[in-house]
mmCIF file of C-alpha atoms in Angstrom:
data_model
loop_
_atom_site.group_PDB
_atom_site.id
_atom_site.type_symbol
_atom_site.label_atom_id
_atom_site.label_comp_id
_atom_site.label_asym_id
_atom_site.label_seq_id
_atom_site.Cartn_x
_atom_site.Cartn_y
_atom_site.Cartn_z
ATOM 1 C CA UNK A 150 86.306 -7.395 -155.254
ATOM 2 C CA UNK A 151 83.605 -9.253 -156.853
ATOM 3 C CA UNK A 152 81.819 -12.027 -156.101
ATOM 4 C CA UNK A 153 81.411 -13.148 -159.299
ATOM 5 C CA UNK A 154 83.743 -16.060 -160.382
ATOM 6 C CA UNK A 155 84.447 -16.761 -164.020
ATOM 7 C CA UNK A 156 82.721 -19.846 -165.528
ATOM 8 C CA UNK A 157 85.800 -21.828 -166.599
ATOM 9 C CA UNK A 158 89.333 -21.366 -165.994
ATOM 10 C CA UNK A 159 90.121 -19.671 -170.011
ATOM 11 C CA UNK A 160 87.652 -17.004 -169.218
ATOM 12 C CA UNK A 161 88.905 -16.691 -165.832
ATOM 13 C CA UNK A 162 92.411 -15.710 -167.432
ATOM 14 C CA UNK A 163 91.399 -14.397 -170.769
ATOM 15 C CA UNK A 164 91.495 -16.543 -172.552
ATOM 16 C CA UNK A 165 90.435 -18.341 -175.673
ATOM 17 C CA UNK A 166 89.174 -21.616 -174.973
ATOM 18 C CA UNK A 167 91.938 -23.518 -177.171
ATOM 19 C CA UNK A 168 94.002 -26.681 -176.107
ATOM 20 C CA UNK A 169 97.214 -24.249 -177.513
ATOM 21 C CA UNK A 170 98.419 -21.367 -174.519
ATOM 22 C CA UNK A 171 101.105 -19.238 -174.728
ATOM 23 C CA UNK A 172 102.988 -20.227 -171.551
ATOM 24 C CA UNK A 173 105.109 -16.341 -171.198
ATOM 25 C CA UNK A 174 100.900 -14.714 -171.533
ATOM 26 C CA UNK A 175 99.965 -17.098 -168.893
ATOM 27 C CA UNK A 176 102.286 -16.847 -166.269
ATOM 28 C CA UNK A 177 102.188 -12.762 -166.458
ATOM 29 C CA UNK A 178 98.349 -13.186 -166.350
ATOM 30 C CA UNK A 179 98.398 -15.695 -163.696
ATOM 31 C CA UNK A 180 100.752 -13.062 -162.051
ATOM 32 C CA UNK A 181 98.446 -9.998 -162.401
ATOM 33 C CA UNK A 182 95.376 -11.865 -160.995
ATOM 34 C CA UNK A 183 97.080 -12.601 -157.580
ATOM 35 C CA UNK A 184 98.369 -9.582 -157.388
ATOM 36 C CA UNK A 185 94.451 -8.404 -157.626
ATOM 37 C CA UNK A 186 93.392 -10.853 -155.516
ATOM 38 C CA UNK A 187 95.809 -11.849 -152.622
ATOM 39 C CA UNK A 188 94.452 -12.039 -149.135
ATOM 40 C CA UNK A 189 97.113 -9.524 -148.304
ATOM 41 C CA UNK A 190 95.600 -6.954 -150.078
ATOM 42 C CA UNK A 191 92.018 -7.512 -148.047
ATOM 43 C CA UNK A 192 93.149 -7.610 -144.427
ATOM 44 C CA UNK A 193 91.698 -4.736 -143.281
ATOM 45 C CA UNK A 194 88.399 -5.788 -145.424
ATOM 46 C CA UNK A 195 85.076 -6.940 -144.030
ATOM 47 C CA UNK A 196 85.149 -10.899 -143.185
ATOM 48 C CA UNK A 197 83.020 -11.804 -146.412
ATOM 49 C CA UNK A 198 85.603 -9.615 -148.443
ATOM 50 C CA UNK A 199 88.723 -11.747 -147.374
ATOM 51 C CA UNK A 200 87.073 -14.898 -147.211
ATOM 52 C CA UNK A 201 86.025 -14.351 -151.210
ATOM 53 C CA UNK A 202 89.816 -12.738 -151.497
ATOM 54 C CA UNK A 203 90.748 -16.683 -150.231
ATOM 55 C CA UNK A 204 87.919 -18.279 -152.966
ATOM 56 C CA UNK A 205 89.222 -16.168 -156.013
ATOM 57 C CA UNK A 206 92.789 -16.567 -154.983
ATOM 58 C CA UNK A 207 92.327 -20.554 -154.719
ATOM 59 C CA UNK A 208 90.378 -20.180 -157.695
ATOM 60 C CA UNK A 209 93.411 -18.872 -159.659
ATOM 61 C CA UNK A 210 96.124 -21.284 -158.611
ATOM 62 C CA UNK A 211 93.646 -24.008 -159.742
ATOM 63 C CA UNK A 212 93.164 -22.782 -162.987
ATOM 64 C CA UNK A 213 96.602 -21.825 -163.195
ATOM 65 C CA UNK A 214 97.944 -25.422 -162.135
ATOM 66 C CA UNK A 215 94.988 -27.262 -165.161
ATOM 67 C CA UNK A 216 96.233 -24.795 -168.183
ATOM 68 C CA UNK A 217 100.266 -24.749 -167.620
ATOM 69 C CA UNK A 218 99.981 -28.685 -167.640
ATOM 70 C CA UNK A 219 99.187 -30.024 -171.058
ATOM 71 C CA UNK A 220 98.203 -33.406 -169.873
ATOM 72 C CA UNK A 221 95.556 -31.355 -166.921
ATOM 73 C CA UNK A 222 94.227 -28.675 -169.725
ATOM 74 C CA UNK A 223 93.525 -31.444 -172.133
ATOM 75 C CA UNK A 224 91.062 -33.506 -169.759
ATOM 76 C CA UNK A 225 90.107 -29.836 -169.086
ATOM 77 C CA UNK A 226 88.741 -29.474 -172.528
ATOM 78 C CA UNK A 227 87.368 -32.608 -172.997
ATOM 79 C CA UNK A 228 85.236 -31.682 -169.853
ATOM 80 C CA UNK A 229 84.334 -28.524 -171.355
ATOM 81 C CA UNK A 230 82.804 -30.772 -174.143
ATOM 82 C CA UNK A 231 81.162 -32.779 -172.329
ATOM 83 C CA UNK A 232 83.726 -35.766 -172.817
ATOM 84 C CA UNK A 233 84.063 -36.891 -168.824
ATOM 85 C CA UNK A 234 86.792 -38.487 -167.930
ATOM 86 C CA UNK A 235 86.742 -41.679 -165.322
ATOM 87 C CA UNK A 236 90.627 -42.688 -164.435
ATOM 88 C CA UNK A 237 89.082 -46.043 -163.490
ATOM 89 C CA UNK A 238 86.955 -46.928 -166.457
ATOM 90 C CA UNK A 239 88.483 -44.824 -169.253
ATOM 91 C CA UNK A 240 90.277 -47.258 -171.189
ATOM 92 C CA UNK A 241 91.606 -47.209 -174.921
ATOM 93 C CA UNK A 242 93.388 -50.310 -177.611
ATOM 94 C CA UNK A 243 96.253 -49.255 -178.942
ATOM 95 C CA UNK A 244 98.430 -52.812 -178.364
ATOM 96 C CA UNK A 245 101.236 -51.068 -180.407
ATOM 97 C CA UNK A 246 101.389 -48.400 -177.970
ATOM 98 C CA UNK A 247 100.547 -50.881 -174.593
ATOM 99 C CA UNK A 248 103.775 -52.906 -175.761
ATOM 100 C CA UNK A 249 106.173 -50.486 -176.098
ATOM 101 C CA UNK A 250 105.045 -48.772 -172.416
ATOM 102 C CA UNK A 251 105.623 -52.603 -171.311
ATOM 103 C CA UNK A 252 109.076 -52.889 -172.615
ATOM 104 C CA UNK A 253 109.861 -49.668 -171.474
ATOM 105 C CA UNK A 254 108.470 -50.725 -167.999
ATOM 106 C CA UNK A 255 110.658 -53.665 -168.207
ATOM 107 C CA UNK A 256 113.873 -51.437 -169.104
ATOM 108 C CA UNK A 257 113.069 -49.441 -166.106
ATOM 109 C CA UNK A 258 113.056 -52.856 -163.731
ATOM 110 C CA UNK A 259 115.996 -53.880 -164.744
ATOM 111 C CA UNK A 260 118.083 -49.747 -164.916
ATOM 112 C CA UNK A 261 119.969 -51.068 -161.952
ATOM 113 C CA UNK A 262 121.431 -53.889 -163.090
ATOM 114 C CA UNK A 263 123.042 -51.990 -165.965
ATOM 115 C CA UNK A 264 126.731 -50.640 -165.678
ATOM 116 C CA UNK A 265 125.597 -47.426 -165.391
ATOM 117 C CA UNK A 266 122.221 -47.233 -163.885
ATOM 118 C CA UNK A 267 121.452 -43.538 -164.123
ATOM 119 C CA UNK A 268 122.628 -43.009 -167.854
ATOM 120 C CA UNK A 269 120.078 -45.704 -168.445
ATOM 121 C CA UNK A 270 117.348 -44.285 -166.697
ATOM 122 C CA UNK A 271 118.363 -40.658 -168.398
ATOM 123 C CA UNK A 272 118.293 -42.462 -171.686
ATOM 124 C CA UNK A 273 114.636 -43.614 -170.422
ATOM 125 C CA UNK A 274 113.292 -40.105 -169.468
ATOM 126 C CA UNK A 275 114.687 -38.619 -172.735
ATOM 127 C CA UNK A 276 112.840 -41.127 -174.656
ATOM 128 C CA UNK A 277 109.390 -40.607 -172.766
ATOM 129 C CA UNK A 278 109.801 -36.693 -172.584
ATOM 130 C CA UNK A 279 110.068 -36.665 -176.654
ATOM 131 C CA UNK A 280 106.958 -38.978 -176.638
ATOM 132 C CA UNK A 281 105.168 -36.675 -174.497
ATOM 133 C CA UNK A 282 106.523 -33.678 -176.558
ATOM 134 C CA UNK A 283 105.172 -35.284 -179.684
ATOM 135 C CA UNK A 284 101.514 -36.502 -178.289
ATOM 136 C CA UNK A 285 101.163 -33.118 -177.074
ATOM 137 C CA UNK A 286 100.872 -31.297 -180.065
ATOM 138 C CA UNK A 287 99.139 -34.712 -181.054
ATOM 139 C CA UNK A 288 96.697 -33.816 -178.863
ATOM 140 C CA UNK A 289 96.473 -29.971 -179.686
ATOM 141 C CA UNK A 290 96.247 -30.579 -183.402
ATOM 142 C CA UNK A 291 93.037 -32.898 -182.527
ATOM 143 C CA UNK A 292 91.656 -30.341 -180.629
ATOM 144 C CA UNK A 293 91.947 -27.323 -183.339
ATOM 145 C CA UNK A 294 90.508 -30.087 -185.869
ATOM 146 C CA UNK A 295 87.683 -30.915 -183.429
ATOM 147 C CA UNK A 296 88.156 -34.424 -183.002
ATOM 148 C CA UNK A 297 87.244 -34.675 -179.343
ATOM 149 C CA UNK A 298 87.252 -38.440 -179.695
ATOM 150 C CA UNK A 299 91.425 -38.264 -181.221
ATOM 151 C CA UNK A 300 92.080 -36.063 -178.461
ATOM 152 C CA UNK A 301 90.467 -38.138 -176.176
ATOM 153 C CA UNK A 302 93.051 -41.263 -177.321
ATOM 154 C CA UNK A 303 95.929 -38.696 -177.242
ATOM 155 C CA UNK A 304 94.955 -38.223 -173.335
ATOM 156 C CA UNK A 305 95.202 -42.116 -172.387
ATOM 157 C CA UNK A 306 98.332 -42.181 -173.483
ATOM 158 C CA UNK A 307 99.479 -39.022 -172.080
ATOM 159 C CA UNK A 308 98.547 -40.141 -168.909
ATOM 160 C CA UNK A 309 100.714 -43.656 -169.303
ATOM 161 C CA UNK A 310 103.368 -41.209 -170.460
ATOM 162 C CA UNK A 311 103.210 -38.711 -167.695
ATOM 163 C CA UNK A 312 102.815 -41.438 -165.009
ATOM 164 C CA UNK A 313 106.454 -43.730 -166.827
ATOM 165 C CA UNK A 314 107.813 -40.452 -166.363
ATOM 166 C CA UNK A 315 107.190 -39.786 -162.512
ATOM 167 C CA UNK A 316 108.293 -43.592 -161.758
ATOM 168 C CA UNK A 317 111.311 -43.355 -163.879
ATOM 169 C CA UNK A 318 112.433 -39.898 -162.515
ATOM 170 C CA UNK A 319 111.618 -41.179 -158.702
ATOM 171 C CA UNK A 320 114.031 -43.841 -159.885
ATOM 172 C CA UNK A 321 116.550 -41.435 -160.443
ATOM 173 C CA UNK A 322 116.441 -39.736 -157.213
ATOM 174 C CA UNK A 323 116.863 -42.853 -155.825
ATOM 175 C CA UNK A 324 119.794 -44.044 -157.575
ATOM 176 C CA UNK A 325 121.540 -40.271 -156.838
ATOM 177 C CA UNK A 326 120.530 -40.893 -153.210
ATOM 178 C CA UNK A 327 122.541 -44.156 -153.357
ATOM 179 C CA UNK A 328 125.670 -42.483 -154.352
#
């Protein structure tokens, strides 16, 4: 095994470094390298040997996790450009955009008081997943036009998107709980 670890996770999987990744050539790649690498496959290696077996096996499942996810390869590429991103301070105007997340915040409050709480919050998640459907290949034609600063925009409201999503489908689980 090598000691050498690839520079960024595209190379790492072979990559080209594009915000578009064919899902079916990542998973069998993502496959192949633990295969290669698994700490199973080094037991009987010296102690350096497995411990960089551990390093290039966590290195994979990192990668792996940042390019499957649209929303994580995206601020992945912006990084590679040198566009940091700062959760706290990273802040974009779009009051169209704000509103509608508000309203849809608002619907979410107020699922349970509806006559049938978890067709509501279905109708919710369908609504959001298209959004996120269509802001992703937002996002991936501002990339292959090289507008870092449209992708950048795309991002902010990805992340409002992805994180509406994980409160309306813990909602969900709740309201199946309750029946």
């Amino acid at each position: 095994m090598t000691s050498e670890f690839s520079s960024n996770h595209f190379e790492l999987f072979g990559l080209p470094v594009a915000y578009a990744v064919a899902a079916e050539a990542l998973s069998a790649r993502y496959r192949e390298l633990q295969q290669a690498a698994h700490p199973d496959r080094f037991a009987g290696a010296s102690d350096r040997e497995r411990r960089l077996s551990m390093q290039r096996a966590t290195q994979i499942n990192e990668a792996y996790q940042v390019l499957k996810d649209p929303l994580r390869r995206a601020r992945y590429l912006l990084h590679l450009n040198g566009v940091e991103w700062d959760d706290e301070h990273n802040t974009f105007s779009d009051p169209a955009f704000l509103m509608e997340q508000m309203e849809r915040r608002e619907a979410l409050d107020e699922v349970r008081d509806r006559d049938d709480p978890l067709a509501a919050v279905g109708e919710i998640l369908q609504q959001v997943q298209a959004d996120i459907g269509a802001l992703t290949a937002e996002v991936g034609q501002a990339f292959a036009a090289g507008s870092l600063e449209a992708a950048r925009g795309c991002v902010g409201r990805l992340q409002f998107l992805y994180k509406l999503r994980a409160e309306a489908e813990a909602l969900e689980a709740d309201l199946e709980d309750e029946l």
